[in-house]
Amino acid sequence: MSKFSELINQDKPVLVDFFAEWCGPCKMMAPILKEVKDSVGDAVSILKIDVDKNQTLAATYQVRGVPTLLLFKNGKQLWRQSGVVQKNDLISLIKSHQ
């Protein structure tokens, strides 16, 4: 099993941020994700995946644009959205899947 598969197979929500270093909106997501982590603490794991360094993984999840956020729990994809997502929306999403 790959490391990524192990990470998303937790029984708590795992938020995956597919991003690229050159992407402006991705840079806007970084402080939002930090605030989300500060708010919900250990209730969620947050993974950042650089699409340029992990092209196979990005292709597996059909990530066409960045940033793309996916929420997993027990290995199942529960939610997906491309673009910048606001802090309160992410916190509500995470709490609804705890």
JSON list of C-alpha atoms in Angstrom, two decimals:
[
{"chain": "A", "resi": 1, "resn": "MET", "atom": "CA", "xyz": [0.00, 0.00, 0.00]},
{"chain": "A", "resi": 2, "resn": "SER", "atom": "CA", "xyz": [1.36, 3.44, -0.83]},
{"chain": "A", "resi": 3, "resn": "LYS", "atom": "CA", "xyz": [2.09, 6.03, 1.83]},
{"chain": "A", "resi": 4, "resn": "PHE", "atom": "CA", "xyz": [-0.75, 8.20, 0.46]},
{"chain": "A", "resi": 5, "resn": "SER", "atom": "CA", "xyz": [-3.22, 5.32, 0.76]},
{"chain": "A", "resi": 6, "resn": "GLU", "atom": "CA", "xyz": [-2.14, 4.77, 4.36]},
{"chain": "A", "resi": 7, "resn": "LEU", "atom": "CA", "xyz": [-2.59, 8.46, 5.15]},
{"chain": "A", "resi": 8, "resn": "ILE", "atom": "CA", "xyz": [-6.11, 8.75, 3.72]},
{"chain": "A", "resi": 9, "resn": "ASN", "atom": "CA", "xyz": [-7.22, 5.51, 5.39]},
{"chain": "A", "resi": 10, "resn": "GLN", "atom": "CA", "xyz": [-7.57, 7.13, 8.81]},
{"chain": "A", "resi": 11, "resn": "ASP", "atom": "CA", "xyz": [-10.83, 7.12, 10.73]},
{"chain": "A", "resi": 12, "resn": "LYS", "atom": "CA", "xyz": [-10.66, 10.88, 11.04]},
{"chain": "A", "resi": 13, "resn": "PRO", "atom": "CA", "xyz": [-11.07, 13.30, 8.10]},
{"chain": "A", "resi": 14, "resn": "VAL", "atom": "CA", "xyz": [-8.01, 13.90, 5.95]},
{"chain": "A", "resi": 15, "resn": "LEU", "atom": "CA", "xyz": [-8.03, 17.10, 3.88]},
{"chain": "A", "resi": 16, "resn": "VAL", "atom": "CA", "xyz": [-5.76, 16.89, 0.84]},
{"chain": "A", "resi": 17, "resn": "ASP", "atom": "CA", "xyz": [-4.63, 20.10, -0.86]},
{"chain": "A", "resi": 18, "resn": "PHE", "atom": "CA", "xyz": [-3.34, 19.51, -4.40]},
{"chain": "A", "resi": 19, "resn": "PHE", "atom": "CA", "xyz": [-1.29, 22.62, -5.19]},
{"chain": "A", "resi": 20, "resn": "ALA", "atom": "CA", "xyz": [1.56, 23.98, -7.30]},
{"chain": "A", "resi": 21, "resn": "GLU", "atom": "CA", "xyz": [4.34, 26.37, -6.30]},
{"chain": "A", "resi": 22, "resn": "TRP", "atom": "CA", "xyz": [3.57, 28.67, -9.26]},
{"chain": "A", "resi": 23, "resn": "CYS", "atom": "CA", "xyz": [-0.17, 28.94, -8.49]},
{"chain": "A", "resi": 24, "resn": "GLY", "atom": "CA", "xyz": [-1.41, 32.25, -7.04]},
{"chain": "A", "resi": 25, "resn": "PRO", "atom": "CA", "xyz": [-4.68, 30.94, -5.55]},
{"chain": "A", "resi": 26, "resn": "CYS", "atom": "CA", "xyz": [-2.70, 28.05, -3.98]},
{"chain": "A", "resi": 27, "resn": "LYS", "atom": "CA", "xyz": [-0.65, 30.62, -2.06]},
{"chain": "A", "resi": 28, "resn": "MET", "atom": "CA", "xyz": [-3.93, 32.06, -0.74]},
{"chain": "A", "resi": 29, "resn": "MET", "atom": "CA", "xyz": [-4.95, 28.59, 0.55]},
{"chain": "A", "resi": 30, "resn": "ALA", "atom": "CA", "xyz": [-1.85, 28.10, 2.73]},
{"chain": "A", "resi": 31, "resn": "PRO", "atom": "CA", "xyz": [-2.83, 30.57, 5.51]},
{"chain": "A", "resi": 32, "resn": "ILE", "atom": "CA", "xyz": [-6.47, 29.42, 5.31]},
{"chain": "A", "resi": 33, "resn": "LEU", "atom": "CA", "xyz": [-5.40, 25.81, 5.88]},
{"chain": "A", "resi": 34, "resn": "LYS", "atom": "CA", "xyz": [-3.22, 26.90, 8.80]},
{"chain": "A", "resi": 35, "resn": "GLU", "atom": "CA", "xyz": [-6.20, 28.68, 10.38]},
{"chain": "A", "resi": 36, "resn": "VAL", "atom": "CA", "xyz": [-8.39, 25.61, 9.82]},
{"chain": "A", "resi": 37, "resn": "LYS", "atom": "CA", "xyz": [-5.77, 23.39, 11.51]},
{"chain": "A", "resi": 38, "resn": "ASP", "atom": "CA", "xyz": [-5.49, 25.87, 14.39]},
{"chain": "A", "resi": 39, "resn": "SER", "atom": "CA", "xyz": [-9.29, 25.80, 14.80]},
{"chain": "A", "resi": 40, "resn": "VAL", "atom": "CA", "xyz": [-9.96, 22.06, 14.58]},
{"chain": "A", "resi": 41, "resn": "GLY", "atom": "CA", "xyz": [-6.61, 20.73, 15.81]},
{"chain": "A", "resi": 42, "resn": "ASP", "atom": "CA", "xyz": [-6.28, 16.95, 15.74]},
{"chain": "A", "resi": 43, "resn": "ALA", "atom": "CA", "xyz": [-9.81, 16.47, 14.36]},
{"chain": "A", "resi": 44, "resn": "VAL", "atom": "CA", "xyz": [-8.30, 16.56, 10.85]},
{"chain": "A", "resi": 45, "resn": "SER", "atom": "CA", "xyz": [-5.06, 15.72, 9.07]},
{"chain": "A", "resi": 46, "resn": "ILE", "atom": "CA", "xyz": [-4.06, 18.12, 6.30]},
{"chain": "A", "resi": 47, "resn": "LEU", "atom": "CA", "xyz": [-1.83, 16.91, 3.46]},
{"chain": "A", "resi": 48, "resn": "LYS", "atom": "CA", "xyz": [-0.32, 19.17, 0.85]},
{"chain": "A", "resi": 49, "resn": "ILE", "atom": "CA", "xyz": [0.48, 17.46, -2.45]},
{"chain": "A", "resi": 50, "resn": "ASP", "atom": "CA", "xyz": [2.59, 19.30, -5.04]},
{"chain": "A", "resi": 51, "resn": "VAL", "atom": "CA", "xyz": [1.09, 18.29, -8.41]},
{"chain": "A", "resi": 52, "resn": "ASP", "atom": "CA", "xyz": [4.36, 18.94, -10.24]},
{"chain": "A", "resi": 53, "resn": "LYS", "atom": "CA", "xyz": [6.21, 16.48, -7.99]},
{"chain": "A", "resi": 54, "resn": "ASN", "atom": "CA", "xyz": [3.33, 13.98, -7.75]},
{"chain": "A", "resi": 55, "resn": "GLN", "atom": "CA", "xyz": [1.90, 13.88, -11.27]},
{"chain": "A", "resi": 56, "resn": "THR", "atom": "CA", "xyz": [0.78, 10.24, -11.04]},
{"chain": "A", "resi": 57, "resn": "LEU", "atom": "CA", "xyz": [-1.18, 10.88, -7.85]},
{"chain": "A", "resi": 58, "resn": "ALA", "atom": "CA", "xyz": [-2.75, 14.03, -9.32]},
{"chain": "A", "resi": 59, "resn": "ALA", "atom": "CA", "xyz": [-3.74, 12.03, -12.43]},
{"chain": "A", "resi": 60, "resn": "THR", "atom": "CA", "xyz": [-5.20, 9.22, -10.29]},
{"chain": "A", "resi": 61, "resn": "TYR", "atom": "CA", "xyz": [-7.56, 11.73, -8.66]},
{"chain": "A", "resi": 62, "resn": "GLN", "atom": "CA", "xyz": [-8.16, 13.58, -11.94]},
{"chain": "A", "resi": 63, "resn": "VAL", "atom": "CA", "xyz": [-6.84, 16.87, -10.60]},
{"chain": "A", "resi": 64, "resn": "ARG", "atom": "CA", "xyz": [-7.02, 19.21, -13.60]},
{"chain": "A", "resi": 65, "resn": "GLY", "atom": "CA", "xyz": [-6.67, 22.55, -11.83]},
{"chain": "A", "resi": 66, "resn": "VAL", "atom": "CA", "xyz": [-5.04, 23.78, -8.65]},
{"chain": "A", "resi": 67, "resn": "PRO", "atom": "CA", "xyz": [-5.79, 24.26, -5.90]},
{"chain": "A", "resi": 68, "resn": "THR", "atom": "CA", "xyz": [-8.06, 21.22, -5.64]},
{"chain": "A", "resi": 69, "resn": "LEU", "atom": "CA", "xyz": [-9.12, 20.08, -2.19]},
{"chain": "A", "resi": 70, "resn": "LEU", "atom": "CA", "xyz": [-10.35, 16.57, -1.40]},
{"chain": "A", "resi": 71, "resn": "LEU", "atom": "CA", "xyz": [-11.66, 15.24, 1.87]},
{"chain": "A", "resi": 72, "resn": "PHE", "atom": "CA", "xyz": [-11.14, 11.58, 2.71]},
{"chain": "A", "resi": 73, "resn": "LYS", "atom": "CA", "xyz": [-12.17, 9.41, 5.63]},
{"chain": "A", "resi": 74, "resn": "ASN", "atom": "CA", "xyz": [-11.39, 5.69, 5.90]},
{"chain": "A", "resi": 75, "resn": "GLY", "atom": "CA", "xyz": [-9.98, 5.88, 2.37]},
{"chain": "A", "resi": 76, "resn": "LYS", "atom": "CA", "xyz": [-13.24, 7.14, 0.83]},
{"chain": "A", "resi": 77, "resn": "GLN", "atom": "CA", "xyz": [-13.46, 10.47, -0.95]},
{"chain": "A", "resi": 78, "resn": "LEU", "atom": "CA", "xyz": [-16.29, 12.41, 0.68]},
{"chain": "A", "resi": 79, "resn": "TRP", "atom": "CA", "xyz": [-15.92, 15.84, -0.90]},
{"chain": "A", "resi": 80, "resn": "ARG", "atom": "CA", "xyz": [-13.99, 17.70, -3.59]},
{"chain": "A", "resi": 81, "resn": "GLN", "atom": "CA", "xyz": [-13.72, 21.29, -4.72]},
{"chain": "A", "resi": 82, "resn": "SER", "atom": "CA", "xyz": [-11.36, 23.26, -6.92]},
{"chain": "A", "resi": 83, "resn": "GLY", "atom": "CA", "xyz": [-10.37, 26.83, -6.18]},
{"chain": "A", "resi": 84, "resn": "VAL", "atom": "CA", "xyz": [-9.96, 28.74, -2.95]},
{"chain": "A", "resi": 85, "resn": "VAL", "atom": "CA", "xyz": [-12.28, 27.53, -0.17]},
{"chain": "A", "resi": 86, "resn": "GLN", "atom": "CA", "xyz": [-12.99, 29.78, 2.80]},
{"chain": "A", "resi": 87, "resn": "LYS", "atom": "CA", "xyz": [-11.95, 28.81, 6.33]},
{"chain": "A", "resi": 88, "resn": "ASN", "atom": "CA", "xyz": [-15.48, 28.62, 7.78]},
{"chain": "A", "resi": 89, "resn": "ASP", "atom": "CA", "xyz": [-16.66, 26.40, 4.92]},
{"chain": "A", "resi": 90, "resn": "LEU", "atom": "CA", "xyz": [-13.78, 23.98, 5.52]},
{"chain": "A", "resi": 91, "resn": "ILE", "atom": "CA", "xyz": [-14.34, 23.91, 9.29]},
{"chain": "A", "resi": 92, "resn": "SER", "atom": "CA", "xyz": [-18.07, 23.16, 8.78]},
{"chain": "A", "resi": 93, "resn": "LEU", "atom": "CA", "xyz": [-17.19, 20.42, 6.28]},
{"chain": "A", "resi": 94, "resn": "ILE", "atom": "CA", "xyz": [-14.67, 18.79, 8.62]},
{"chain": "A", "resi": 95, "resn": "LYS", "atom": "CA", "xyz": [-17.04, 18.93, 11.60]},
{"chain": "A", "resi": 96, "resn": "SER", "atom": "CA", "xyz": [-19.83, 17.33, 9.54]},
{"chain": "A", "resi": 97, "resn": "HIS", "atom": "CA", "xyz": [-17.58, 14.30, 8.85]},
{"chain": "A", "resi": 98, "resn": "GLN", "atom": "CA", "xyz": [-16.00, 13.73, 12.27]}
]
